[in-house]
Amino acid sequence: MKKLTLALFAGLILVFACQRTPSDRKIDLTVPWRFHSGDDPAWTGATFDDSKWELINPTDIWEHQGYKNLDGFAWYRMRVVIPHILIDDAYIKDSIQFKLGKIDDYDQVFLNGELIGENGKNILPKIQPRPDFFKGPSQWDTERRYTLAANDPRVHWDQENIIAVRAYDRGGAGGMFSKPFEISMVDLPDHIKFDFGQSGFKFVGDTLISRQFAVYNISQKEEFKGTLTIHANRCDNGSLLFKQETVLNMPPGIRTVFTVNIIKDLAVPATVYFSYREKSSGKEVKERLEMPYILTPKPGKTPRINGALVFGIRPWSPLLYKIAATGEPPLTYSAEGLPEGLHLHADDGLITGMLSKKGEYTVKLKVTNSVGTAGRNLTIKCGDLISLTPPLGWNSWNVWGLTVSDKKVRQAGDAFVSSGLISHGWTYINIDDGWEDTHDKNGNIIPNFKFPNMKEMCNYIHSLGLKVGIYSSPGPRTCGGYEGSYSFEEKDAQHYADWGIDYLKYDWCSYGGIAPNPNDHQLKFPYREMRRYIRKVNRDIHYSLCQYGMGDVWKWGNEVDGNSWRTTGDIEDSWESLSGIGFSQDKCSPFSAPGRWNDPDMLVVGWVGWGPKLHYTRLTPNEQYTHMSLWSLLAAPLLIGCDLTQLDDFTLNLLTNDEVLAINQDPSGKQARQAWKTDECQIWIRDLEDGSKAIGLFNLTEYPLPVNVKLNDLGLKGKWMMRDVWPQKDLGLVETHFEMNVLPHGVRLLVLRKP
Ligand code: GAL
């Protein structure tokens, strides 16, 4: 591997066109801090000698730095001179801020021995909080920003200051992480904000992209006068696509909405740069926004059959299989070799029925329209295993959170059909937490008022050719505080089957109260228990374990008959979360197999928000290409977590690339391995059923990166035909090496086939 060269030619134009902008004067705190586990009020002190403490990097959790099993209290300390030049240089000179990344879970922060901020419960009762500190909403994923008046006596200007952070971790990941870690004055960039969250990109015709955004002055007392400049450049050659300058006066609290309309070739990546320059200080606030670019070719008029090549069913379970196909309607469907007990509906491509005997059947599918015919084999395996390819579907959590309802679930089903997602193999419509009410006196689970008739709703979703999922916990309460299945497992499983449920996500949550420090047996027990009952019902229910990877679940998920298991905590729509999860999945790779999937959590594309308020995903288009490509290489369940009634062209395009989905659905069930890794780039490679290789070249940096790949270093010998998967284009023969540009946080997804 050592020989693989990852060259970075800082192509000036490219760097100019796509790099992030520098920020204002600040003191960088991403230096090693002193660290000690345990808890002692003496550690707040300015005079305390911490020189014997270990060093730690504040931007990463302590589990990654040698403290694998540490939960509870630990302290971080650091010494820093705060120079007066910060005030001299600032346009607004009132307040100083301490940005301390994020802290998992709670923290109290001391400056020179005195409390200046706290997030979470007041966890050190001996210390009386002063009324003047920032108190956060007690969340591990909240950015810590503690602000003091510039003349506060706790700040020692031009002298050494001691910052001490007392962190408390309730379990799982712990301590300081993320970025930024810095000290700066609260200045123009803290008051003038660009807000892109209220609108997504709109595509008008074939060349116009439009996006609304707002600039607002969040200060309640400062007024700013200046100029707003917007320009857009292509990422490939840097050429200017658009420029506009507007004089903009911003009284306190004012928010102004603008629309940018940019004409460009939809397939060309481009970046829009925003800047607000304050007139009297000359200070500037900058933002950038990557524009979506469309890579997936539009489906043609001729029929094409998509979706899985293999389908698993158990004897005596009702089967519902929709032949996924694109092409100009009307399409008619036929299936030769269907085993006895199964029927095809020729006008909508639904196969239904039941099989009584185990066996493997090859069915010749055919889809015809006025333009032509497509044919493909489907293997139906009637046996013990289901979900022979990763489930493709939608789940309510990342969009609606606990505000999910019957109406929203039906709308998602309708959107699968109207948007055409169903024609690319998307199947499951899954209700997450928030549907439950209580168990009645006979132990029957009663849905809450938002789900007036679960069975009717399931029938409706099935009538669309789709399947339905539900959610529960082995504990008495779900993570959202709703009714769990504890001690009602058997009855719940029967209800799910009676309603017509096809997928169960079973989430540990309050089971932690029953088994607080679970050993191996206790980790498996509740999953075995529910598994017994869902195996008893005459229905194939995909069994999805959700316990955030505890006890390396990927090593034993199959033993409790899980069909998939979450390998991580919850995903968010940030690069940090996406890359942190996605690129840490190599350890799970050997355990992926047909019917046994590692689940790195759901997709965060489109309009998300964990309900009821939604925002457009904060992932850039490149990051979203990375998300879909990596999750496909990882053979991960793909569960769309967005509002499908607001599906924009870019998101739909991202979700309907049949060649990308074919990698995800490859019957081999093998997961990609990390084949190469530097700080800048990673290469993942997945063996496909037919002997070809799916390869992802990922750029982890914020600049375009030419990646030079030597086939030898990937263990590949001889000549290969290379295909660029997103645009579905052949790139010709490669033999010893090739080089490719990869956009910031982006990917090139390739398939190499033997000629
Ligand atoms: C979390 C789980 C999420 C979601 C949520 C519901 O534990 O990881 O995916 O299901 O519970 O409360």
mmCIF file of C-alpha atoms in Angstrom, residues 135-264:
data_model
loop_
_atom_site.group_PDB
_atom_site.id
_atom_site.type_symbol
_atom_site.label_atom_id
_atom_site.label_comp_id
_atom_site.label_asym_id
_atom_site.label_seq_id
_atom_site.Cartn_x
_atom_site.Cartn_y
_atom_site.Cartn_z
ATOM 1 C CA LYS A 135 -26.303 28.518 30.493
ATOM 2 C CA GLY A 136 -26.847 26.169 27.618
ATOM 3 C CA PRO A 137 -29.748 23.861 26.862
ATOM 4 C CA SER A 138 -27.881 20.795 28.142
ATOM 5 C CA GLN A 139 -27.035 19.024 24.936
ATOM 6 C CA TRP A 140 -23.907 17.177 24.033
ATOM 7 C CA ASP A 141 -24.114 18.307 20.414
ATOM 8 C CA THR A 142 -24.478 22.015 21.139
ATOM 9 C CA GLU A 143 -21.562 24.265 20.281
ATOM 10 C CA ARG A 144 -20.129 25.758 23.462
ATOM 11 C CA ARG A 145 -19.767 29.521 23.299
ATOM 12 C CA TYR A 146 -19.326 31.328 26.588
ATOM 13 C CA THR A 147 -19.319 35.117 26.490
ATOM 14 C CA LEU A 148 -18.032 37.678 29.002
ATOM 15 C CA ALA A 149 -17.899 41.485 29.011
ATOM 16 C CA ALA A 150 -14.458 42.645 27.907
ATOM 17 C CA ASN A 151 -13.973 44.426 31.239
ATOM 18 C CA ASP A 152 -15.012 41.396 33.318
ATOM 19 C CA PRO A 153 -12.413 40.966 36.085
ATOM 20 C CA ARG A 154 -12.262 37.219 35.400
ATOM 21 C CA VAL A 155 -10.387 37.952 32.175
ATOM 22 C CA HIS A 156 -6.703 38.783 32.747
ATOM 23 C CA TRP A 157 -5.643 40.806 29.692
ATOM 24 C CA ASP A 158 -2.051 40.435 28.548
ATOM 25 C CA GLN A 159 -1.459 37.811 31.236
ATOM 26 C CA GLU A 160 -1.682 34.090 31.521
ATOM 27 C CA ASN A 161 -5.215 32.769 32.019
ATOM 28 C CA ILE A 162 -6.172 29.266 33.163
ATOM 29 C CA ILE A 163 -9.157 27.674 31.526
ATOM 30 C CA ALA A 164 -10.425 24.589 33.353
ATOM 31 C CA VAL A 165 -13.281 22.487 32.006
ATOM 32 C CA ARG A 166 -15.090 19.964 34.146
ATOM 33 C CA ALA A 167 -16.791 17.450 31.848
ATOM 34 C CA TYR A 168 -19.296 14.787 32.773
ATOM 35 C CA ASP A 169 -20.031 11.889 30.433
ATOM 36 C CA ARG A 170 -23.202 9.862 31.026
ATOM 37 C CA GLY A 171 -21.941 6.993 28.853
ATOM 38 C CA GLY A 172 -20.819 6.296 25.291
ATOM 39 C CA ALA A 173 -18.601 8.949 23.685
ATOM 40 C CA GLY A 174 -17.215 11.441 26.187
ATOM 41 C CA GLY A 175 -15.461 14.759 26.606
ATOM 42 C CA MET A 176 -14.509 17.653 24.392
ATOM 43 C CA PHE A 177 -14.687 17.255 20.611
ATOM 44 C CA SER A 178 -15.479 19.081 17.387
ATOM 45 C CA LYS A 179 -14.375 22.612 16.513
ATOM 46 C CA PRO A 180 -13.876 25.551 16.846
ATOM 47 C CA PHE A 181 -11.733 25.914 19.968
ATOM 48 C CA GLU A 182 -10.796 29.579 20.109
ATOM 49 C CA ILE A 183 -10.988 32.901 21.933
ATOM 50 C CA SER A 184 -12.095 35.977 20.045
ATOM 51 C CA MET A 185 -14.029 39.190 20.478
ATOM 52 C CA VAL A 186 -17.724 39.090 19.683
ATOM 53 C CA ASP A 187 -17.448 40.989 16.438
ATOM 54 C CA LEU A 188 -19.110 41.543 13.091
ATOM 55 C CA PRO A 189 -19.140 37.828 12.112
ATOM 56 C CA ASP A 190 -21.020 37.036 15.308
ATOM 57 C CA HIS A 191 -23.736 39.539 14.493
ATOM 58 C CA ILE A 192 -24.168 39.310 10.726
ATOM 59 C CA LYS A 193 -25.358 35.870 9.706
ATOM 60 C CA PHE A 194 -26.245 34.293 6.403
ATOM 61 C CA ASP A 195 -29.131 31.894 6.673
ATOM 62 C CA PHE A 196 -29.574 29.291 3.932
ATOM 63 C CA GLY A 197 -31.709 26.926 5.995
ATOM 64 C CA GLN A 198 -35.112 28.212 5.006
ATOM 65 C CA SER A 199 -34.931 27.269 1.362
ATOM 66 C CA GLY A 200 -33.478 24.609 -0.872
ATOM 67 C CA PHE A 201 -32.238 25.021 -4.429
ATOM 68 C CA LYS A 202 -34.956 25.272 -7.038
ATOM 69 C CA PHE A 203 -34.399 24.105 -10.590
ATOM 70 C CA VAL A 204 -36.200 26.085 -13.238
ATOM 71 C CA GLY A 205 -36.072 24.476 -16.658
ATOM 72 C CA ASP A 206 -32.807 22.905 -17.686
ATOM 73 C CA THR A 207 -30.321 25.623 -16.818
ATOM 74 C CA LEU A 208 -31.564 27.904 -14.064
ATOM 75 C CA ILE A 209 -30.911 27.279 -10.410
ATOM 76 C CA SER A 210 -32.411 29.551 -7.842
ATOM 77 C CA ARG A 211 -31.962 29.774 -4.089
ATOM 78 C CA GLN A 212 -33.365 32.050 -1.436
ATOM 79 C CA PHE A 213 -31.256 33.112 1.470
ATOM 80 C CA ALA A 214 -31.418 35.675 4.237
ATOM 81 C CA VAL A 215 -28.841 38.026 5.731
ATOM 82 C CA TYR A 216 -29.627 39.130 9.205
ATOM 83 C CA ASN A 217 -28.246 41.235 11.968
ATOM 84 C CA ILE A 218 -28.777 39.300 15.165
ATOM 85 C CA SER A 219 -27.431 42.123 17.322
ATOM 86 C CA GLN A 220 -30.090 43.885 19.321
ATOM 87 C CA LYS A 221 -28.134 47.162 19.507
ATOM 88 C CA GLU A 222 -25.542 47.483 16.710
ATOM 89 C CA GLU A 223 -26.413 48.883 13.296
ATOM 90 C CA PHE A 224 -24.220 48.014 10.297
ATOM 91 C CA LYS A 225 -23.860 49.722 6.926
ATOM 92 C CA GLY A 226 -22.091 48.020 4.082
ATOM 93 C CA THR A 227 -22.186 46.123 0.819
ATOM 94 C CA LEU A 228 -23.399 42.633 0.067
ATOM 95 C CA THR A 229 -21.514 40.936 -2.764
ATOM 96 C CA ILE A 230 -22.522 37.633 -4.306
ATOM 97 C CA HIS A 231 -20.562 35.863 -6.980
ATOM 98 C CA ALA A 232 -20.533 32.350 -8.370
ATOM 99 C CA ASN A 233 -17.672 30.465 -10.014
ATOM 100 C CA ARG A 234 -17.446 27.153 -11.763
ATOM 101 C CA CYS A 235 -15.303 24.695 -9.792
ATOM 102 C CA ASP A 236 -13.569 23.192 -12.824
ATOM 103 C CA ASN A 237 -12.089 26.278 -14.520
ATOM 104 C CA GLY A 238 -12.888 29.050 -12.034
ATOM 105 C CA SER A 239 -14.854 31.075 -14.589
ATOM 106 C CA LEU A 240 -17.336 33.604 -13.256
ATOM 107 C CA LEU A 241 -20.987 32.663 -13.641
ATOM 108 C CA PHE A 242 -22.618 35.482 -11.749
ATOM 109 C CA LYS A 243 -21.826 38.652 -9.792
ATOM 110 C CA GLN A 244 -24.035 41.104 -7.937
ATOM 111 C CA GLU A 245 -23.339 43.932 -5.467
ATOM 112 C CA THR A 246 -25.969 45.551 -3.267
ATOM 113 C CA VAL A 247 -25.658 48.354 -0.715
ATOM 114 C CA LEU A 248 -27.166 46.986 2.452
ATOM 115 C CA ASN A 249 -27.872 48.783 5.717
ATOM 116 C CA MET A 250 -28.701 46.512 8.598
ATOM 117 C CA PRO A 251 -30.461 48.018 11.633
ATOM 118 C CA PRO A 252 -30.478 45.818 14.781
ATOM 119 C CA GLY A 253 -32.540 42.641 14.432
ATOM 120 C CA ILE A 254 -33.164 43.135 10.691
ATOM 121 C CA ARG A 255 -33.402 40.193 8.336
ATOM 122 C CA THR A 256 -33.386 40.666 4.569
ATOM 123 C CA VAL A 257 -34.291 37.944 2.111
ATOM 124 C CA PHE A 258 -32.638 37.659 -1.325
ATOM 125 C CA THR A 259 -32.889 35.264 -4.242
ATOM 126 C CA VAL A 260 -29.932 34.315 -6.417
ATOM 127 C CA ASN A 261 -30.702 33.042 -9.898
ATOM 128 C CA ILE A 262 -27.779 31.405 -11.631
ATOM 129 C CA ILE A 263 -27.727 30.047 -15.132
ATOM 130 C CA LYS A 264 -25.401 27.123 -15.527
#
